[in-house]
Amino acid sequence: MTYRQTGVDFWSGPLNQWGEVSELDCDEFDKFFTITRYDVAYHLENLGTPDYVMPTAVAEWPGNRPDGTLGQFAPYRDVNDDGFYDPWTGDYPNFDIYNEGLDCSHGEVLMGDQVTWWVFNDMGNVHSETSGPALGIEVKAQAYVYDTNDVLDVTSFYQFTIQNKSNDNFSEVYLCLL
């Protein structure tokens, strides 16, 4: 897909366990979720204190749906291991707040000091850009930056986790960002 000059091959939203997506799911996830490490630290330091006001970014973090449909979305720490994102019970977007050296290679940990997370798929509609068949893939993405006083302060990084949610096995896949 290029810059939508002639059509669209990707749509917002996660795929369910059968590799499908509804129009409502596409609409619900047709946005970017931005949060800072400082929002999460504030949440952890102040949760349970009188008059605590949870940062909107923490409260609206798309960890998963309360009914469990569609699985886990954005990375979060499930403090009580109940399988559901609930920041009022201590769950939080999964920055490595306590410097535990979490494995960041699979998109399960939020990177940097500020991150924007989003999810998209290739099953949401007809492929009007390429006219090719849908593959049944879901892409979870995060763009992140660091708050520093050096070259990292003006550098942005991107991480994409691509999951095949179809019943097909692909033996040769080529990806490119232009």
PDB file of C-alpha atoms in Angstrom:
ATOM      1  CA  MET A   1       0.000   0.000   0.000  1.00  0.00           C
ATOM      2  CA  THR A   2       1.301   3.450  -0.797  1.00  0.00           C
ATOM      3  CA  TYR A   3      -0.203   6.715   0.331  1.00  0.00           C
ATOM      4  CA  ARG A   4      -3.830   5.922  -0.541  1.00  0.00           C
ATOM      5  CA  GLN A   5      -3.545   7.498  -3.981  1.00  0.00           C
ATOM      6  CA  THR A   6      -5.753   4.790  -5.473  1.00  0.00           C
ATOM      7  CA  GLY A   7      -7.233   2.889  -2.538  1.00  0.00           C
ATOM      8  CA  VAL A   8      -6.796   1.182   0.810  1.00  0.00           C
ATOM      9  CA  ASP A   9      -5.531  -2.265   1.820  1.00  0.00           C
ATOM     10  CA  PHE A  10      -5.293  -1.784   5.611  1.00  0.00           C
ATOM     11  CA  TRP A  11      -7.851  -0.748   8.222  1.00  0.00           C
ATOM     12  CA  SER A  12      -7.733   0.058  11.906  1.00  0.00           C
ATOM     13  CA  GLY A  13      -8.596  -2.547  14.490  1.00  0.00           C
ATOM     14  CA  PRO A  14      -7.563  -5.975  15.759  1.00  0.00           C
ATOM     15  CA  LEU A  15      -8.626  -9.298  14.262  1.00  0.00           C
ATOM     16  CA  ASN A  16     -10.491 -11.859  16.343  1.00  0.00           C
ATOM     17  CA  GLN A  17      -9.282 -15.447  16.811  1.00  0.00           C
ATOM     18  CA  TRP A  18     -10.830 -16.414  13.450  1.00  0.00           C
ATOM     19  CA  GLY A  19      -8.992 -13.668  11.571  1.00  0.00           C
ATOM     20  CA  GLU A  20     -12.090 -11.504  11.181  1.00  0.00           C
ATOM     21  CA  VAL A  21     -12.894  -7.908  12.068  1.00  0.00           C
ATOM     22  CA  SER A  22     -16.183  -6.065  12.282  1.00  0.00           C
ATOM     23  CA  GLU A  23     -16.895  -2.533  11.158  1.00  0.00           C
ATOM     24  CA  LEU A  24     -17.493  -1.624  14.814  1.00  0.00           C
ATOM     25  CA  ASP A  25     -14.025  -2.909  15.768  1.00  0.00           C
ATOM     26  CA  CYS A  26     -12.476  -0.901  12.932  1.00  0.00           C
ATOM     27  CA  ASP A  27     -14.285   2.232  14.130  1.00  0.00           C
ATOM     28  CA  GLU A  28     -13.401   1.665  17.804  1.00  0.00           C
ATOM     29  CA  PHE A  29      -9.686   1.451  17.017  1.00  0.00           C
ATOM     30  CA  ASP A  30      -9.581   4.176  14.386  1.00  0.00           C
ATOM     31  CA  LYS A  31      -7.303   6.290  16.570  1.00  0.00           C
ATOM     32  CA  PHE A  32      -3.893   6.433  18.159  1.00  0.00           C
ATOM     33  CA  PHE A  33      -3.328   5.828  21.868  1.00  0.00           C
ATOM     34  CA  THR A  34      -0.573   8.040  23.296  1.00  0.00           C
ATOM     35  CA  ILE A  35       0.852   7.757  26.792  1.00  0.00           C
ATOM     36  CA  THR A  36       3.985   8.754  28.669  1.00  0.00           C
ATOM     37  CA  ARG A  37       6.136   6.864  31.120  1.00  0.00           C
ATOM     38  CA  TYR A  38       5.423   9.758  33.523  1.00  0.00           C
ATOM     39  CA  ASP A  39       1.632   9.127  33.314  1.00  0.00           C
ATOM     40  CA  VAL A  40       2.211   5.522  34.372  1.00  0.00           C
ATOM     41  CA  ALA A  41       4.651   6.428  37.156  1.00  0.00           C
ATOM     42  CA  TYR A  42       2.152   8.996  38.480  1.00  0.00           C
ATOM     43  CA  HIS A  43      -0.589   6.354  38.378  1.00  0.00           C
ATOM     44  CA  LEU A  44       1.480   3.823  40.309  1.00  0.00           C
ATOM     45  CA  GLU A  45       2.637   6.366  42.901  1.00  0.00           C
ATOM     46  CA  ASN A  46      -0.833   7.818  43.556  1.00  0.00           C
ATOM     47  CA  LEU A  47      -3.353   4.995  43.050  1.00  0.00           C
ATOM     48  CA  GLY A  48      -5.306   4.576  46.253  1.00  0.00           C
ATOM     49  CA  THR A  49      -4.534   8.030  47.627  1.00  0.00           C
ATOM     50  CA  PRO A  50      -7.406  10.363  48.505  1.00  0.00           C
ATOM     51  CA  ASP A  51      -8.728  12.429  45.590  1.00  0.00           C
ATOM     52  CA  TYR A  52      -6.630  10.492  43.056  1.00  0.00           C
ATOM     53  CA  VAL A  53      -7.477  11.474  39.488  1.00  0.00           C
ATOM     54  CA  MET A  54      -6.292   8.849  37.045  1.00  0.00           C
ATOM     55  CA  PRO A  55      -4.592  10.175  33.895  1.00  0.00           C
ATOM     56  CA  THR A  56      -6.950   9.792  30.938  1.00  0.00           C
ATOM     57  CA  ALA A  57      -4.285   7.956  28.938  1.00  0.00           C
ATOM     58  CA  VAL A  58      -4.036   5.286  31.673  1.00  0.00           C
ATOM     59  CA  ALA A  59      -7.807   4.992  32.091  1.00  0.00           C
ATOM     60  CA  GLU A  60      -8.446   4.673  28.342  1.00  0.00           C
ATOM     61  CA  TRP A  61      -5.485   2.407  27.533  1.00  0.00           C
ATOM     62  CA  PRO A  62      -6.732  -0.376  25.209  1.00  0.00           C
ATOM     63  CA  GLY A  63      -5.432  -3.352  27.178  1.00  0.00           C
ATOM     64  CA  ASN A  64      -8.377  -5.559  26.258  1.00  0.00           C
ATOM     65  CA  ARG A  65     -12.143  -5.625  26.419  1.00  0.00           C
ATOM     66  CA  PRO A  66     -13.842  -6.452  29.713  1.00  0.00           C
ATOM     67  CA  ASP A  67     -15.661  -9.346  27.995  1.00  0.00           C
ATOM     68  CA  GLY A  68     -12.348 -10.844  26.817  1.00  0.00           C
ATOM     69  CA  THR A  69     -13.224 -10.785  23.130  1.00  0.00           C
ATOM     70  CA  LEU A  70     -10.387 -10.164  20.680  1.00  0.00           C
ATOM     71  CA  GLY A  71      -7.673 -10.978  23.248  1.00  0.00           C
ATOM     72  CA  GLN A  72      -5.029  -8.568  24.490  1.00  0.00           C
ATOM     73  CA  PHE A  73      -4.419  -5.387  22.536  1.00  0.00           C
ATOM     74  CA  ALA A  74      -1.858  -2.915  23.822  1.00  0.00           C
ATOM     75  CA  PRO A  75       0.852  -4.062  26.255  1.00  0.00           C
ATOM     76  CA  TYR A  76      -0.139  -3.831  29.899  1.00  0.00           C
ATOM     77  CA  ARG A  77       1.004  -5.295  33.211  1.00  0.00           C
ATOM     78  CA  ASP A  78      -1.737  -7.467  34.709  1.00  0.00           C
ATOM     79  CA  VAL A  79      -0.858  -7.037  38.380  1.00  0.00           C
ATOM     80  CA  ASN A  80      -3.515  -9.393  39.726  1.00  0.00           C
ATOM     81  CA  ASP A  81      -3.266 -11.913  36.827  1.00  0.00           C
ATOM     82  CA  ASP A  82      -7.004 -11.874  36.145  1.00  0.00           C
ATOM     83  CA  GLY A  83      -6.535 -11.458  32.373  1.00  0.00           C
ATOM     84  CA  PHE A  84      -8.252  -8.075  32.173  1.00  0.00           C
ATOM     85  CA  TYR A  85      -6.889  -4.546  32.067  1.00  0.00           C
ATOM     86  CA  ASP A  86      -8.272  -2.665  35.057  1.00  0.00           C
ATOM     87  CA  PRO A  87      -6.095   0.254  36.161  1.00  0.00           C
ATOM     88  CA  TRP A  88      -8.155   0.674  39.361  1.00  0.00           C
ATOM     89  CA  THR A  89      -6.755  -2.667  40.586  1.00  0.00           C
ATOM     90  CA  GLY A  90      -3.157  -1.614  39.862  1.00  0.00           C
ATOM     91  CA  ASP A  91      -2.815  -2.706  36.227  1.00  0.00           C
ATOM     92  CA  TYR A  92      -0.847  -0.294  34.061  1.00  0.00           C
ATOM     93  CA  PRO A  93       0.421   0.194  30.498  1.00  0.00           C
ATOM     94  CA  ASN A  94       3.562  -1.919  30.389  1.00  0.00           C
ATOM     95  CA  PHE A  95       6.525   0.426  30.516  1.00  0.00           C
ATOM     96  CA  ASP A  96       9.518  -1.077  32.312  1.00  0.00           C
ATOM     97  CA  ILE A  97       8.844   1.298  35.216  1.00  0.00           C
ATOM     98  CA  TYR A  98      10.866  -0.679  37.746  1.00  0.00           C
ATOM     99  CA  ASN A  99      13.848  -1.266  35.392  1.00  0.00           C
ATOM    100  CA  GLU A 100      13.405  -5.025  35.507  1.00  0.00           C
ATOM    101  CA  GLY A 101      15.049  -5.447  32.107  1.00  0.00           C
ATOM    102  CA  LEU A 102      11.887  -6.714  30.432  1.00  0.00           C
ATOM    103  CA  ASP A 103      12.232  -8.302  26.976  1.00  0.00           C
ATOM    104  CA  CYS A 104      11.249  -5.550  24.551  1.00  0.00           C
ATOM    105  CA  SER A 105      11.752  -7.522  21.339  1.00  0.00           C
ATOM    106  CA  HIS A 106       8.180  -8.763  20.816  1.00  0.00           C
ATOM    107  CA  GLY A 107       6.148  -5.584  21.307  1.00  0.00           C
ATOM    108  CA  GLU A 108       4.934  -6.638  24.765  1.00  0.00           C
ATOM    109  CA  VAL A 109       6.675  -3.754  26.512  1.00  0.00           C
ATOM    110  CA  LEU A 110       6.218  -0.066  25.772  1.00  0.00           C
ATOM    111  CA  MET A 111       9.391   1.685  24.769  1.00  0.00           C
ATOM    112  CA  GLY A 112      10.765   5.187  25.314  1.00  0.00           C
ATOM    113  CA  ASP A 113       9.353   7.958  27.466  1.00  0.00           C
ATOM    114  CA  GLN A 114       6.347   8.671  25.246  1.00  0.00           C
ATOM    115  CA  VAL A 115       4.680   6.120  23.018  1.00  0.00           C
ATOM    116  CA  THR A 116       1.876   6.108  20.506  1.00  0.00           C
ATOM    117  CA  TRP A 117       0.300   2.683  20.005  1.00  0.00           C
ATOM    118  CA  TRP A 118      -2.142   1.550  17.315  1.00  0.00           C
ATOM    119  CA  VAL A 119      -3.410  -1.637  15.664  1.00  0.00           C
ATOM    120  CA  PHE A 120      -4.454  -2.344  12.088  1.00  0.00           C
ATOM    121  CA  ASN A 121      -5.325  -5.271   9.818  1.00  0.00           C
ATOM    122  CA  ASP A 122      -5.742  -6.251   6.177  1.00  0.00           C
ATOM    123  CA  MET A 123      -9.206  -7.856   6.540  1.00  0.00           C
ATOM    124  CA  GLY A 124     -11.420  -4.782   7.073  1.00  0.00           C
ATOM    125  CA  ASN A 125     -12.659  -4.408   3.496  1.00  0.00           C
ATOM    126  CA  VAL A 126     -11.829  -4.875  -0.191  1.00  0.00           C
ATOM    127  CA  HIS A 127      -8.201  -4.276  -1.169  1.00  0.00           C
ATOM    128  CA  SER A 128      -8.764  -1.300  -3.458  1.00  0.00           C
ATOM    129  CA  GLU A 129      -5.067  -0.279  -3.556  1.00  0.00           C
ATOM    130  CA  THR A 130      -3.572  -3.537  -4.829  1.00  0.00           C
ATOM    131  CA  SER A 131      -6.670  -5.594  -5.729  1.00  0.00           C
ATOM    132  CA  GLY A 132      -4.806  -8.446  -4.031  1.00  0.00           C
ATOM    133  CA  PRO A 133      -6.264 -10.968  -1.605  1.00  0.00           C
ATOM    134  CA  ALA A 134      -6.292 -10.320   2.129  1.00  0.00           C
ATOM    135  CA  LEU A 135      -3.702 -12.319   4.064  1.00  0.00           C
ATOM    136  CA  GLY A 136      -5.349 -12.218   7.491  1.00  0.00           C
ATOM    137  CA  ILE A 137      -2.656 -10.238   9.259  1.00  0.00           C
ATOM    138  CA  GLU A 138      -2.830  -7.959  12.265  1.00  0.00           C
ATOM    139  CA  VAL A 139      -0.174  -5.357  12.957  1.00  0.00           C
ATOM    140  CA  LYS A 140       0.383  -3.840  16.385  1.00  0.00           C
ATOM    141  CA  ALA A 141       2.569  -0.763  16.156  1.00  0.00           C
ATOM    142  CA  GLN A 142       4.257   1.643  18.505  1.00  0.00           C
ATOM    143  CA  ALA A 143       6.098   4.839  17.726  1.00  0.00           C
ATOM    144  CA  TYR A 144       8.193   6.116  20.601  1.00  0.00           C
ATOM    145  CA  VAL A 145      10.577   8.855  21.647  1.00  0.00           C
ATOM    146  CA  TYR A 146      12.928   9.492  24.540  1.00  0.00           C
ATOM    147  CA  ASP A 147      13.077  12.642  26.675  1.00  0.00           C
ATOM    148  CA  THR A 148      16.822  13.316  26.726  1.00  0.00           C
ATOM    149  CA  ASN A 149      19.301  16.120  26.157  1.00  0.00           C
ATOM    150  CA  ASP A 150      21.163  14.418  23.339  1.00  0.00           C
ATOM    151  CA  VAL A 151      20.520  13.109  19.817  1.00  0.00           C
ATOM    152  CA  LEU A 152      17.857  10.680  21.103  1.00  0.00           C
ATOM    153  CA  ASP A 153      15.684  13.689  21.956  1.00  0.00           C
ATOM    154  CA  VAL A 154      15.070  14.337  18.244  1.00  0.00           C
ATOM    155  CA  THR A 155      14.830  10.699  17.125  1.00  0.00           C
ATOM    156  CA  SER A 156      11.681   8.633  16.759  1.00  0.00           C
ATOM    157  CA  PHE A 157      11.618   4.837  16.759  1.00  0.00           C
ATOM    158  CA  TYR A 158       9.018   2.396  15.439  1.00  0.00           C
ATOM    159  CA  GLN A 159       8.236  -1.197  16.351  1.00  0.00           C
ATOM    160  CA  PHE A 160       5.777  -3.397  14.458  1.00  0.00           C
ATOM    161  CA  THR A 161       4.536  -6.785  15.643  1.00  0.00           C
ATOM    162  CA  ILE A 162       2.927  -8.665  12.776  1.00  0.00           C
ATOM    163  CA  GLN A 163       0.732 -11.670  13.486  1.00  0.00           C
ATOM    164  CA  ASN A 164      -0.763 -14.103  11.000  1.00  0.00           C
ATOM    165  CA  LYS A 165      -4.336 -14.710  12.166  1.00  0.00           C
ATOM    166  CA  SER A 166      -5.376 -16.733   9.147  1.00  0.00           C
ATOM    167  CA  ASN A 167      -5.354 -20.509   8.750  1.00  0.00           C
ATOM    168  CA  ASP A 168      -2.709 -20.201   6.034  1.00  0.00           C
ATOM    169  CA  ASN A 169       1.000 -20.707   6.571  1.00  0.00           C
ATOM    170  CA  PHE A 170       3.233 -18.328   4.648  1.00  0.00           C
ATOM    171  CA  SER A 171       6.683 -19.612   3.714  1.00  0.00           C
ATOM    172  CA  GLU A 172       8.022 -16.450   2.052  1.00  0.00           C
ATOM    173  CA  VAL A 173       7.037 -13.010   3.259  1.00  0.00           C
ATOM    174  CA  TYR A 174       8.754  -9.774   2.328  1.00  0.00           C
ATOM    175  CA  LEU A 175       8.088  -6.511   4.160  1.00  0.00           C
ATOM    176  CA  CYS A 176       9.266  -3.018   3.380  1.00  0.00           C
ATOM    177  CA  LEU A 177       8.804   0.469   4.781  1.00  0.00           C
ATOM    178  CA  LEU A 178       9.345   3.267   2.322  1.00  0.00           C
TER     179      LEU A 178
END
